[in-house]
Coordinates of N, CA and C in Angstrom, one line a residue:
M582 N -21.6 89.3 -61.3 CA -22.8 89.4 -62.2 C -23.7 88.3 -61.9
D583 N -25.0 88.6 -61.9 CA -25.9 87.5 -61.7 C -26.4 87.1 -63.1
P584 N -27.2 86.0 -63.2 CA -27.7 85.6 -64.5 C -28.5 86.6 -65.3
T585 N -29.2 87.5 -64.6 CA -29.9 88.6 -65.3 C -29.0 89.6 -65.9
D586 N -27.9 89.9 -65.2 CA -26.9 90.8 -65.8 C -26.2 90.1 -67.0
E587 N -25.9 88.9 -66.9 CA -25.3 88.1 -68.0 C -26.2 88.1 -69.2
R588 N -27.5 87.9 -69.0 CA -28.5 87.9 -70.1 C -28.6 89.3 -70.7
L589 N -28.6 90.3 -69.9 CA -28.6 91.7 -70.4 C -27.4 92.0 -71.2
V590 N -26.2 91.6 -70.8 CA -25.0 91.8 -71.6 C -25.0 91.1 -72.9
T591 N -25.5 89.9 -72.9 CA -25.7 89.1 -74.1 C -26.6 89.8 -75.1
L592 N -27.8 90.2 -74.6 CA -28.7 90.9 -75.4 C -28.2 92.2 -76.0
L593 N -27.5 93.0 -75.2 CA -26.9 94.2 -75.7 C -25.8 94.0 -76.8
Q594 N -25.1 92.9 -76.6 CA -24.1 92.6 -77.6 C -24.7 92.1 -78.9
E595 N -25.8 91.5 -78.8 CA -26.6 91.0 -80.0 C -27.2 92.2 -80.8
N596 N -27.7 93.2 -80.0 CA -28.4 94.3 -80.5 C -28.2 95.5 -79.6
G597 N -27.2 96.3 -79.9 CA -26.9 97.4 -79.1 C -27.9 98.6 -79.2
R598 N -28.8 98.4 -80.2 CA -29.8 99.5 -80.4 C -31.2 99.1 -79.8
A599 N -31.2 98.0 -79.1 CA -32.4 97.6 -78.4 C -32.8 98.6 -77.4
T600 N -34.1 98.9 -77.3 CA -34.6 99.9 -76.3 C -34.6 99.2 -74.9
Q601 N -34.6 100.1 -74.0 CA -34.7 99.6 -72.6 C -36.0 98.8 -72.4
L602 N -37.0 99.3 -73.0 CA -38.3 98.6 -72.9 C -38.2 97.2 -73.5
E603 N -37.6 97.0 -74.7 CA -37.4 95.7 -75.3 C -36.6 94.8 -74.4
L604 N -35.5 95.4 -73.9 CA -34.6 94.6 -73.0 C -35.3 94.2 -71.7
S605 N -36.1 95.1 -71.2 CA -36.8 94.8 -69.9 C -37.8 93.6 -70.1
K606 N -38.5 93.5 -71.3 CA -39.4 92.4 -71.5 C -38.6 91.1 -71.7
E607 N -37.4 91.2 -72.2 CA -36.6 90.0 -72.4 C -36.1 89.4 -71.1
I608 N -35.7 90.3 -70.2 CA -35.1 89.8 -68.9 C -36.2 89.8 -67.8
G609 N -37.4 90.2 -68.0 CA -38.4 90.1 -67.0 C -38.4 91.1 -65.9
L610 N -37.8 92.3 -66.2 CA -37.8 93.4 -65.2 C -38.5 94.6 -65.7
S611 N -38.7 95.6 -64.9 CA -39.3 96.8 -65.3 C -38.3 97.6 -66.1
Q612 N -38.7 98.6 -66.9 CA -37.8 99.4 -67.6 C -36.9 100.2 -66.7
P613 N -37.3 100.8 -65.6 CA -36.4 101.5 -64.7 C -35.4 100.6 -64.1
A614 N -35.8 99.4 -63.7 CA -34.8 98.4 -63.1 C -33.8 98.0 -64.2
T615 N -34.2 97.8 -65.4 CA -33.3 97.5 -66.5 C -32.3 98.6 -66.8
A616 N -32.9 99.9 -66.8 CA -32.0 101.0 -67.0 C -30.9 101.1 -65.9
E617 N -31.3 100.8 -64.6 CA -30.4 100.9 -63.5 C -29.3 99.8 -63.7
R618 N -29.7 98.6 -64.1 CA -28.7 97.6 -64.3 C -27.7 98.0 -65.4
I619 N -28.2 98.5 -66.5 CA -27.3 98.9 -67.6 C -26.4 100.0 -67.1
K620 N -26.9 101.0 -66.3 CA -26.0 102.0 -65.8 C -24.9 101.4 -64.9
K621 N -25.3 100.5 -64.0 CA -24.3 99.9 -63.1 C -23.3 99.1 -63.9
L622 N -23.7 98.4 -65.0 CA -22.8 97.6 -65.8 C -21.8 98.6 -66.5
E623 N -22.3 99.7 -66.9 CA -21.4 100.7 -67.5 C -20.4 101.3 -66.5
E624 N -20.9 101.6 -65.3 CA -20.1 102.2 -64.3 C -19.0 101.2 -63.8
R625 N -19.3 99.9 -63.8 CA -18.3 98.9 -63.4 C -17.4 98.6 -64.5
G626 N -17.6 99.1 -65.7 CA -16.7 98.8 -66.8 C -16.9 97.5 -67.5
V627 N -18.1 96.9 -67.2 CA -18.4 95.7 -67.9 C -18.8 96.0 -69.4
I628 N -19.7 97.1 -69.5 CA -20.0 97.6 -70.8 C -19.1 98.8 -71.0
L629 N -18.2 98.7 -72.1 CA -17.3 99.7 -72.3 C -17.8 100.8 -73.2
G630 N -18.8 100.5 -74.0 CA -19.3 101.5 -75.0 C -20.2 100.8 -76.0
Y631 N -20.7 101.6 -77.0 CA -21.6 101.1 -78.0 C -21.0 101.5 -79.3
S632 N -21.1 100.6 -80.3 CA -20.7 101.0 -81.7 C -21.4 100.2 -82.7
A633 N -21.3 100.7 -83.9 CA -21.9 100.0 -85.1 C -20.9 99.1 -85.7
R634 N -21.2 97.8 -86.1 CA -20.4 97.0 -86.8 C -20.5 97.3 -88.3
V635 N -19.4 97.4 -89.0 CA -19.5 97.8 -90.4 C -18.7 96.8 -91.3
D636 N -19.1 96.9 -92.6 CA -18.4 96.0 -93.5 C -17.2 96.8 -94.1
A637 N -16.0 96.3 -93.7 CA -14.8 97.1 -94.0 C -14.6 97.2 -95.5
A638 N -14.9 96.1 -96.3 CA -14.8 96.1 -97.7 C -15.6 97.2 -98.3
K639 N -16.8 97.5 -97.8 CA -17.7 98.5 -98.3 C -17.2 99.9 -98.0
L640 N -16.2 100.0 -97.1 CA -15.5 101.2 -96.8 C -14.2 101.3 -97.4
G641 N -13.9 100.4 -98.4 CA -12.7 100.5 -99.1 C -11.5 99.8 -98.5
K642 N -11.7 99.1 -97.4 CA -10.7 98.3 -96.7 C -10.8 96.9 -97.1
D643 N -10.1 96.5 -98.2 CA -10.3 95.1 -98.8 C -9.3 94.1 -98.2
V644 N -8.3 94.5 -97.5 CA -7.3 93.5 -97.1 C -7.3 93.5 -95.6
T645 N -7.4 92.3 -95.0 CA -7.2 92.0 -93.6 C -6.0 91.2 -93.4
A646 N -5.1 91.6 -92.4 CA -3.9 90.9 -92.2 C -3.6 90.9 -90.7
F647 N -2.9 89.9 -90.3 CA -2.4 89.8 -88.9 C -0.9 90.0 -89.0
V648 N -0.3 90.9 -88.2 CA 1.1 91.2 -88.3 C 1.7 90.9 -86.9
G649 N 2.7 90.0 -86.9 CA 3.5 89.8 -85.7 C 4.6 90.7 -85.7
V650 N 4.9 91.4 -84.6 CA 6.0 92.4 -84.5 C 6.9 92.0 -83.4
S651 N 8.2 91.9 -83.7 CA 9.2 91.6 -82.6 C 9.9 92.9 -82.3
I652 N 10.0 93.1 -81.0 CA 10.6 94.3 -80.5 C 11.8 93.9 -79.6
E653 N 12.9 94.5 -79.8 CA 14.2 94.1 -79.2 C 14.2 94.2 -77.7
H654 N 13.5 95.1 -77.1 CA 13.6 95.3 -75.6 C 12.3 96.0 -75.1
P655 N 11.8 95.6 -74.0 CA 10.6 96.2 -73.4 C 10.6 97.7 -73.3
K656 N 11.8 98.3 -73.2 CA 11.8 99.7 -73.1 C 11.2 100.4 -74.3
Y657 N 11.0 99.7 -75.4 CA 10.4 100.3 -76.6 C 8.9 100.1 -76.7
F658 N 8.3 99.3 -75.7 CA 6.9 98.9 -75.8 C 6.0 100.1 -75.8
D659 N 6.2 101.1 -74.9 CA 5.3 102.2 -74.8 C 5.3 103.1 -76.1
A660 N 6.4 103.3 -76.6 CA 6.5 104.1 -77.8 C 5.8 103.4 -79.0
F661 N 6.1 102.1 -79.1 CA 5.4 101.3 -80.1 C 3.9 101.4 -80.0
A662 N 3.4 101.2 -78.8 CA 2.0 101.2 -78.5 C 1.4 102.5 -78.9
K663 N 2.0 103.6 -78.6 CA 1.5 104.9 -79.0 C 1.4 105.1 -80.5
K664 N 2.3 104.6 -81.2 CA 2.3 104.7 -82.7 C 1.2 103.9 -83.2
V665 N 1.0 102.6 -82.8 CA -0.1 101.8 -83.4 C -1.5 102.3 -82.9
L666 N -1.6 102.8 -81.7 CA -2.9 103.4 -81.3 C -3.3 104.5 -82.2
A667 N -2.4 105.2 -82.8 CA -2.8 106.4 -83.6 C -3.0 106.0 -85.1
H668 N -2.7 104.7 -85.4 CA -2.9 104.3 -86.8 C -4.3 103.8 -87.1
P669 N -5.0 104.4 -88.0 CA -6.4 104.0 -88.3 C -6.6 102.6 -88.9
D670 N -5.6 102.1 -89.5 CA -5.7 100.7 -90.1 C -5.4 99.6 -89.1
V671 N -4.9 100.0 -88.0 CA -4.6 98.9 -86.9 C -5.9 98.9 -86.0
L672 N -6.6 97.8 -86.2 CA -7.8 97.6 -85.4 C -7.6 97.0 -84.0
E673 N -6.6 96.2 -83.9 CA -6.3 95.5 -82.6 C -4.8 95.5 -82.5
A674 N -4.3 95.6 -81.3 CA -2.9 95.5 -81.0 C -2.8 94.8 -79.6
H675 N -2.1 93.6 -79.6 CA -2.0 92.8 -78.4 C -0.6 92.5 -78.1
R676 N -0.1 92.8 -76.9 CA 1.2 92.3 -76.5 C 1.1 90.9 -76.1
V677 N 2.0 90.0 -76.7 CA 1.8 88.6 -76.6 C 3.1 87.9 -76.1
A678 N 2.9 86.7 -75.7 CA 4.0 85.8 -75.4 C 4.4 85.0 -76.6
G679 N 5.6 84.5 -76.7 CA 6.0 83.7 -77.8 C 7.1 84.4 -78.6
N680 N 7.1 84.1 -79.9 CA 8.2 84.7 -80.8 C 8.0 86.2 -81.1
D681 N 6.8 86.7 -81.0 CA 6.5 88.1 -81.3 C 6.2 88.8 -80.0
S682 N 6.4 90.1 -80.0 CA 6.1 91.0 -78.9 C 4.7 91.5 -79.0
Y683 N 4.2 91.7 -80.2 CA 2.9 92.2 -80.5 C 2.3 91.5 -81.6
L684 N 0.9 91.3 -81.6 CA 0.2 90.8 -82.7 C -0.9 91.9 -83.0
L685 N -0.9 92.3 -84.3 CA -1.8 93.4 -84.8 C -2.8 92.8 -85.7
K686 N -4.0 93.3 -85.6 CA -5.0 93.0 -86.7 C -5.2 94.3 -87.5
V687 N -5.0 94.2 -88.8 CA -5.0 95.3 -89.7 C -6.1 95.2 -90.7
K688 N -6.7 96.2 -91.0 CA -7.6 96.3 -92.2 C -7.2 97.5 -93.0
T689 N -6.8 97.3 -94.3 CA -6.3 98.3 -95.1 C -6.8 98.2 -96.5
R690 N -6.6 99.3 -97.3 CA -7.2 99.3 -98.7 C -6.7 98.2 -99.6
N691 N -5.5 98.0 -99.6 CA -4.9 97.0 -100.6 C -3.5 96.6 -100.2
T692 N -2.9 95.8 -101.0 CA -1.6 95.3 -100.6 C -0.5 96.4 -100.7
A693 N -0.7 97.4 -101.5 CA 0.2 98.6 -101.5 C 0.2 99.3 -100.2
S694 N -1.0 99.5 -99.7 CA -1.2 100.3 -98.4 C -0.7 99.4 -97.2
L695 N -0.8 98.1 -97.4 CA -0.3 97.2 -96.4 C 1.3 97.2 -96.4
D696 N 1.8 97.2 -97.6 CA 3.3 97.3 -97.7 C 3.8 98.6 -97.1
K697 N 3.1 99.7 -97.4 CA 3.5 101.0 -96.8 C 3.5 101.0 -95.3
L698 N 2.4 100.4 -94.7 CA 2.3 100.3 -93.3 C 3.5 99.5 -92.7
L699 N 3.8 98.4 -93.3 CA 4.9 97.5 -92.9 C 6.2 98.2 -93.0
V700 N 6.6 98.7 -94.2 CA 7.9 99.2 -94.5 C 8.2 100.6 -94.0
E701 N 7.2 101.5 -94.2 CA 7.5 102.9 -93.9 C 7.0 103.3 -92.5
E702 N 6.1 102.5 -91.9 CA 5.6 102.9 -90.6 C 6.1 101.9 -89.5
L703 N 5.6 100.7 -89.5 CA 6.0 99.7 -88.4 C 7.5 99.5 -88.3
R704 N 8.1 99.2 -89.4 CA 9.5 98.8 -89.3 C 10.5 100.0 -89.0
T705 N 9.9 101.2 -89.1 CA 10.7 102.4 -88.7 C 10.6 102.8 -87.3
I706 N 9.7 102.1 -86.5 CA 9.5 102.5 -85.1 C 10.7 101.9 -84.3
A707 N 11.3 102.7 -83.5 CA 12.5 102.3 -82.7 C 12.2 101.0 -81.9
G708 N 13.1 100.1 -82.0 CA 13.0 98.9 -81.3 C 12.5 97.7 -82.1
V709 N 11.8 98.0 -83.2 CA 11.2 96.9 -84.0 C 12.3 96.2 -84.8
T710 N 12.4 94.9 -84.6 CA 13.5 94.1 -85.2 C 12.9 93.3 -86.4
R711 N 11.6 92.9 -86.4 CA 11.1 92.0 -87.4 C 9.6 92.1 -87.4
T712 N 9.0 91.9 -88.6 CA 7.6 91.7 -88.7 C 7.4 90.5 -89.6
H713 N 6.3 89.8 -89.3 CA 5.8 88.8 -90.3 C 4.3 88.9 -90.4
T714 N 3.8 88.8 -91.6 CA 2.5 89.1 -92.0 C 1.7 87.9 -92.5
T715 N 0.5 87.7 -92.1 CA -0.4 86.7 -92.6 C -1.6 87.5 -93.2
I716 N -1.8 87.3 -94.5 CA -3.0 87.9 -95.1 C -4.1 87.0 -95.1
V717 N -5.3 87.5 -94.7 CA -6.5 86.8 -94.6 C -7.1 86.6 -96.0
L718 N -7.4 85.4 -96.4 CA -8.1 85.1 -97.7 C -9.6 85.1 -97.6
A719 N -10.1 84.6 -96.5 CA -11.5 84.6 -96.2 C -11.7 84.5 -94.7
S720 N -12.8 85.1 -94.2 CA -13.1 85.1 -92.7 C -14.3 84.2 -92.6
V721 N -14.2 83.2 -91.7 CA -15.4 82.4 -91.5 C -16.1 82.8 -90.2
K722 N -15.4 83.5 -89.3 CA -16.1 84.1 -88.1 C -15.3 85.3 -87.7
E723 N -16.0 86.4 -87.4 CA -15.4 87.6 -86.9 C -16.5 88.3 -86.1
T724 N -16.2 88.4 -84.8 CA -17.2 88.9 -83.9 C -16.6 89.7 -82.8
T725 N -17.3 90.6 -82.2 CA -16.8 91.3 -81.0 C -17.6 90.8 -79.7
E726 N -18.5 89.9 -79.9 CA -19.3 89.4 -78.8 C -18.5 88.5 -77.9
V727 N -18.6 88.7 -76.6 CA -18.0 87.9 -75.5 C -19.2 87.4 -74.7
R728 N -19.3 86.1 -74.6 CA -20.4 85.4 -73.8 C -19.9 85.3 -72.4
P729 N -20.8 85.7 -71.4 CA -20.5 85.5 -70.0 C -20.5 84.0 -69.6

């Protein structure tokens, strides 16, 4: 990626609704040249897609938690991943090094729904040996932007 592509990626992350004309003025290229660069960034998988950022609390998801999950053996990883991919309250799932096998970011309605997720869903998945949960009291930074 050259500096123009990097600037374009940054601008799109800041405002995914910006028009190609607005973007072209910012990066100093014509609209067709800007459109072609965006297309190539999408084809190369640099830009994965576009979405709206929402306020989870306004959608009734008042609790954010990070859940560490220990799994007894790697043979259970694929089945575990399939289960969490299908769960709407699990926003992120990362296989990690250290004491846990996975670290999940969860947004859910309340502590009762978090308890249900932990006890009735996660801990019943084959291979799960332990979970530990950290509930977020306040978020000082939460972003999806990645700077080149």
